Coordinates of C-alpha atoms in Angstrom, one line a residue:
M14 CA 0.1 0.1 0.1
R15 CA 1.4 3.4 -0.8
I16 CA 0.2 6.4 1.3
T17 CA 0.8 10.1 0.3
V18 CA 1.1 12.3 3.5
V19 CA 0.8 15.9 3.3
T20 CA 1.9 18.5 5.7
G21 CA 2.3 22.3 5.8
E22 CA 3.1 23.2 9.7
P23 CA 5.2 22.1 12.6
S24 CA 2.4 20.6 14.4
G25 CA 1.0 18.5 11.3
R26 CA 4.6 17.2 10.8
L27 CA 4.6 16.3 14.4
Y28 CA 1.4 14.3 14.2
A29 CA 2.5 13.0 10.7
G30 CA 5.6 11.8 12.3
L31 CA 3.9 9.6 15.1
V32 CA 1.4 8.0 12.5
E33 CA 4.3 6.9 10.2
E34 CA 6.0 5.5 13.0
A35 CA 2.9 3.7 14.3
L36 CA 2.6 2.5 10.7
A37 CA 6.2 1.5 10.4
V38 CA 5.2 -1.1 13.2
A39 CA 1.7 -2.1 12.3
A40 CA 2.0 -2.4 8.5
P41 CA 5.9 -2.3 7.9
D42 CA 5.1 -3.1 4.1
T43 CA 3.6 0.5 3.7
E44 CA 5.3 3.0 1.5
I45 CA 4.9 6.3 3.0
I46 CA 5.7 9.5 0.5
R47 CA 5.8 12.7 2.5
L48 CA 5.0 15.9 0.8
E49 CA 5.4 19.6 2.3
A50 CA 2.5 21.7 1.5
A51 CA 4.3 24.8 1.7
G52 CA 7.6 26.8 3.2
H53 CA 8.0 28.2 6.4
H54 CA 6.9 31.6 5.7
D55 CA 3.6 30.1 4.2
T56 CA 2.5 28.8 7.7
V57 CA 0.6 32.0 9.1
L58 CA -2.7 32.4 11.1
G59 CA -4.6 35.4 10.6
F60 CA -7.0 37.1 8.1
T61 CA -4.5 39.9 6.8
E62 CA -1.6 37.2 7.0
G63 CA -3.4 34.8 4.9
V64 CA -4.4 37.1 2.3
R65 CA -0.7 38.0 1.7
S66 CA 0.4 34.2 1.7
A67 CA -2.7 33.2 -0.9
P68 CA -0.8 33.5 -4.2
R69 CA 2.5 31.4 -2.9
L70 CA -0.1 29.1 -1.6
T71 CA -2.2 28.7 -4.9
R72 CA 0.9 27.8 -6.9
R73 CA 2.1 25.3 -4.6
L74 CA -1.3 23.7 -4.5
S75 CA -1.2 23.1 -8.0
A76 CA 2.5 21.7 -8.0
V77 CA 1.5 19.5 -5.1
G78 CA -1.8 18.2 -6.7
R79 CA 0.5 17.4 -10.0
R80 CA 2.9 15.4 -7.8
I81 CA 0.2 13.3 -5.9
A82 CA -1.4 12.4 -9.4
G83 CA 1.7 11.3 -10.7
L84 CA 2.5 9.1 -7.5
G85 CA -1.1 7.4 -7.7
P86 CA -1.2 6.4 -4.0
D87 CA -4.0 4.0 -2.4
L88 CA -4.5 6.8 0.0
V89 CA -3.7 10.8 0.5
L90 CA -3.6 11.5 4.2
L91 CA -3.8 15.2 5.1
V92 CA -2.6 16.4 8.3
G93 CA -4.0 20.0 9.3
F94 CA -2.7 23.1 7.4
S95 CA -6.6 23.4 6.5
N96 CA -6.1 26.3 4.1
F97 CA -4.2 24.4 1.9
N98 CA -5.6 20.8 2.4
L99 CA -9.2 21.4 2.0
P100 CA -8.8 22.6 -1.5
L101 CA -6.3 20.0 -2.1
G102 CA -8.4 17.0 -0.9
R103 CA -11.1 18.0 -3.0
A104 CA -8.8 18.0 -6.1
C105 CA -7.8 14.5 -5.2
R106 CA -11.3 13.1 -4.8
R107 CA -12.1 14.7 -8.1
V108 CA -9.5 12.2 -9.8
G109 CA -10.7 9.1 -7.9
L110 CA -8.2 9.5 -5.0
P111 CA -9.5 8.4 -1.6
V112 CA -8.6 11.2 1.2
A113 CA -8.4 11.2 4.9
F114 CA -7.7 14.2 7.0
L115 CA -5.9 14.2 10.1
A116 CA -6.1 16.7 12.7
P117 CA -9.1 18.8 10.9
P118 CA -9.7 22.6 11.5
Q119 CA -11.6 23.5 14.4
L120 CA -15.0 24.2 13.1
W121 CA -16.7 24.0 16.2
A122 CA -14.8 27.1 17.2
W123 CA -15.6 29.3 14.1
G124 CA -16.6 29.2 10.6
S125 CA -19.0 25.8 11.0
W126 CA -20.1 26.8 7.4
R127 CA -17.0 25.1 6.2
C128 CA -18.4 21.7 7.3
A129 CA -19.8 21.4 3.7
L130 CA -16.0 22.3 2.4
L131 CA -14.8 19.3 4.7
R132 CA -17.3 16.9 3.4
R133 CA -16.0 17.7 0.1
A134 CA -12.5 17.2 0.6
A135 CA -12.2 14.1 2.8
D136 CA -13.7 10.6 2.6
L137 CA -12.9 10.2 6.2
V138 CA -12.0 12.8 9.0
I139 CA -9.4 11.5 11.9
C140 CA -10.3 13.8 14.9
L141 CA -7.9 14.6 17.7
F142 CA -10.6 14.9 20.5
P143 CA -13.9 12.7 20.9
F144 CA -16.0 15.7 21.3
E145 CA -14.9 16.9 17.8
A146 CA -16.0 13.7 16.1
D147 CA -19.1 13.8 17.7
W148 CA -20.0 17.2 16.3
L149 CA -18.4 16.5 13.0
R150 CA -20.8 13.6 12.7
R151 CA -24.3 15.5 14.0
R152 CA -23.1 17.8 10.7
R153 CA -23.0 15.0 8.2
V154 CA -19.2 14.8 7.9
R155 CA -17.9 11.1 8.4
A156 CA -15.7 11.5 11.3
V157 CA -13.9 9.1 14.0
F158 CA -11.9 9.5 17.1
T159 CA -9.3 6.7 17.6
G160 CA -7.1 8.4 20.3
N161 CA -4.6 11.5 19.9
P162 CA -1.1 10.4 18.6
L163 CA 0.5 13.0 21.0
V164 CA -0.4 11.4 24.1
D165 CA 1.8 8.6 23.2
A166 CA 4.3 10.8 22.2
V167 CA 4.3 12.9 25.8
R168 CA 4.3 9.4 27.4
A169 CA 7.4 8.5 25.9
G170 CA 8.9 12.0 26.9
E171 CA 7.8 11.3 30.3
G172 CA 9.8 8.1 30.2
R173 CA 12.8 9.8 29.2
T174 CA 12.3 12.7 31.9
A175 CA 11.8 10.1 34.4
R176 CA 15.5 9.2 34.2
S177 CA 16.8 12.9 33.9
T178 CA 16.2 14.8 37.2
R179 CA 15.7 18.6 37.4
K180 CA 19.3 18.7 38.7
M181 CA 20.5 16.7 35.6
T182 CA 18.6 18.8 33.3
L183 CA 19.9 22.0 34.1
E184 CA 23.3 20.9 34.8
R185 CA 23.3 19.5 31.1
L186 CA 22.1 23.0 30.0
G187 CA 24.7 25.0 32.0
M188 CA 22.0 26.3 34.6
S189 CA 22.3 26.7 38.2
Q190 CA 20.4 23.5 39.7
D191 CA 18.8 25.8 42.3
Q192 CA 17.4 28.2 39.2
R193 CA 13.7 28.6 39.2
Y194 CA 12.2 29.3 35.8
I195 CA 9.4 29.9 33.9
A196 CA 8.8 28.3 30.4
F197 CA 7.7 30.6 27.8
L198 CA 6.8 29.1 24.4
P199 CA 6.0 31.6 21.5
G200 CA 4.7 29.3 19.0
S201 CA 6.0 28.2 15.8
R202 CA 4.4 30.2 12.7
P203 CA 6.6 33.0 11.7
S204 CA 3.7 35.3 12.6
E205 CA 3.4 33.7 15.9
L206 CA 6.8 34.2 16.8
T207 CA 6.9 37.8 15.6
H208 CA 4.0 38.8 17.8
H209 CA 4.7 37.0 20.8
N210 CA 8.4 37.6 20.9
R211 CA 7.5 41.1 21.4
L212 CA 5.1 40.8 23.9
F213 CA 7.5 38.1 25.8
D214 CA 10.4 40.6 25.8
T215 CA 8.2 42.8 27.8
I216 CA 7.6 40.3 30.9
E217 CA 9.6 40.2 33.8
I218 CA 9.0 37.9 36.6
P219 CA 10.8 38.4 39.9
S220 CA 12.9 35.6 41.1
Y221 CA 12.2 33.4 38.1
L222 CA 14.2 32.8 34.9
C223 CA 12.0 33.4 31.7
L224 CA 13.1 30.6 29.8
R225 CA 12.1 30.9 26.3
I226 CA 12.0 27.6 24.1
A227 CA 11.3 28.5 20.4
P228 CA 11.2 25.8 17.7
D229 CA 14.7 27.0 16.4
S230 CA 16.1 27.5 20.0
P231 CA 19.2 25.4 21.1
L232 CA 16.4 24.5 24.1
A233 CA 14.0 23.0 21.6
P234 CA 15.5 19.4 21.4
H235 CA 15.2 19.3 25.4
R236 CA 11.8 20.9 25.5
Y237 CA 9.8 18.0 27.3
D238 CA 12.5 17.6 30.0
L239 CA 12.4 21.4 30.7
L240 CA 8.6 21.3 30.7
A241 CA 8.4 18.5 33.2
H242 CA 10.9 20.3 35.6
A243 CA 9.4 23.8 35.0
D244 CA 7.6 25.9 38.1
A245 CA 4.8 27.2 35.5
A246 CA 4.7 28.1 31.7
V247 CA 3.1 30.7 29.7
I248 CA 2.4 28.9 26.1
V249 CA 1.0 30.4 23.1
S250 CA -2.5 28.2 22.1
G251 CA -1.8 25.4 20.0
T252 CA -0.2 21.7 20.2
A253 CA 2.5 23.0 23.3
T254 CA -0.5 23.8 25.4
L255 CA -1.9 20.0 25.2
E256 CA 1.8 18.8 25.9
A257 CA 2.0 20.9 28.9
A258 CA -1.3 19.6 30.1
L259 CA -0.4 16.0 29.7
L260 CA 2.9 16.9 31.7
G261 CA 0.8 18.1 34.3
L262 CA 2.2 21.8 34.1
P263 CA 0.5 24.7 35.4
Q264 CA 0.3 27.2 32.2
V265 CA -0.9 30.7 31.2
V266 CA -2.3 30.2 27.8
C267 CA -2.3 32.9 25.2
Y268 CA -2.6 34.3 21.7
H269 CA -1.7 37.5 20.4
L270 CA -3.3 38.5 17.1
G271 CA -2.5 41.7 14.9
G272 CA -5.1 44.7 15.1
P273 CA -7.4 43.8 11.9
T274 CA -7.1 40.0 12.8
R275 CA -8.3 40.8 16.4
L276 CA -11.1 42.6 15.3
L277 CA -12.5 40.4 12.9
A278 CA -11.9 37.4 15.2
R279 CA -14.0 39.0 18.0
L280 CA -16.9 39.4 15.4
M281 CA -16.4 35.6 13.7
V282 CA -15.4 33.3 16.7
R283 CA -18.4 31.7 18.8
P284 CA -17.4 28.5 20.3
R285 CA -20.3 26.2 20.5
C286 CA -19.8 22.7 21.1

């Protein structure tokens, strides 16, 4: 069996990697081909930011669609990155390719009208949360919840962390073992890093080291160890908030948007589950 996996942002790559590891064990004869939907600067969140990146994504959409058609996979697995993967899924299904969508857009938070787009884009939607699958099925989307692969990843990280004490972790990173610290995670998209690094630059907490863990930081490979031993965290809403929760870390969740996007979000976001 040949599966083409399409990702476009860091969280999607994380989930895709976990699925690929599981398939390597459960179905070792499966051939998996990973395609990247976009470059680093195309992974944006926000209305105005999305408009600016649209021409690049449109060109990339055509190229990825042609590549998938040439590969002729038995299944196309789309992971997150809905602005790109929803139209890509429709294009794949039009030429007869079966499509599964892992980590769908959070339509229960805003834009529930996009359920029709999701129905046309995927034969099966694989949700990360049980309530999400129930919500989508009530809106005639074929959706399932089979567990969240991040849970296993964090458990594996906890196993490594259990063998690494706070003292060992801090010494390995050249920090004082008595240092109390709060972890700051500014997100992964370029726009998130820009907005939140500016915000985090203004924060000082007496008696605590504010330890910033960005995706390209030398601290990133030690993220689970650092989160497990932190006193608390300030985290940009996203996959990292779930990771911290699974590790039992007290956290403040934040998200800072640009002015036009913030105004539109206040008008449009209406969580209803």
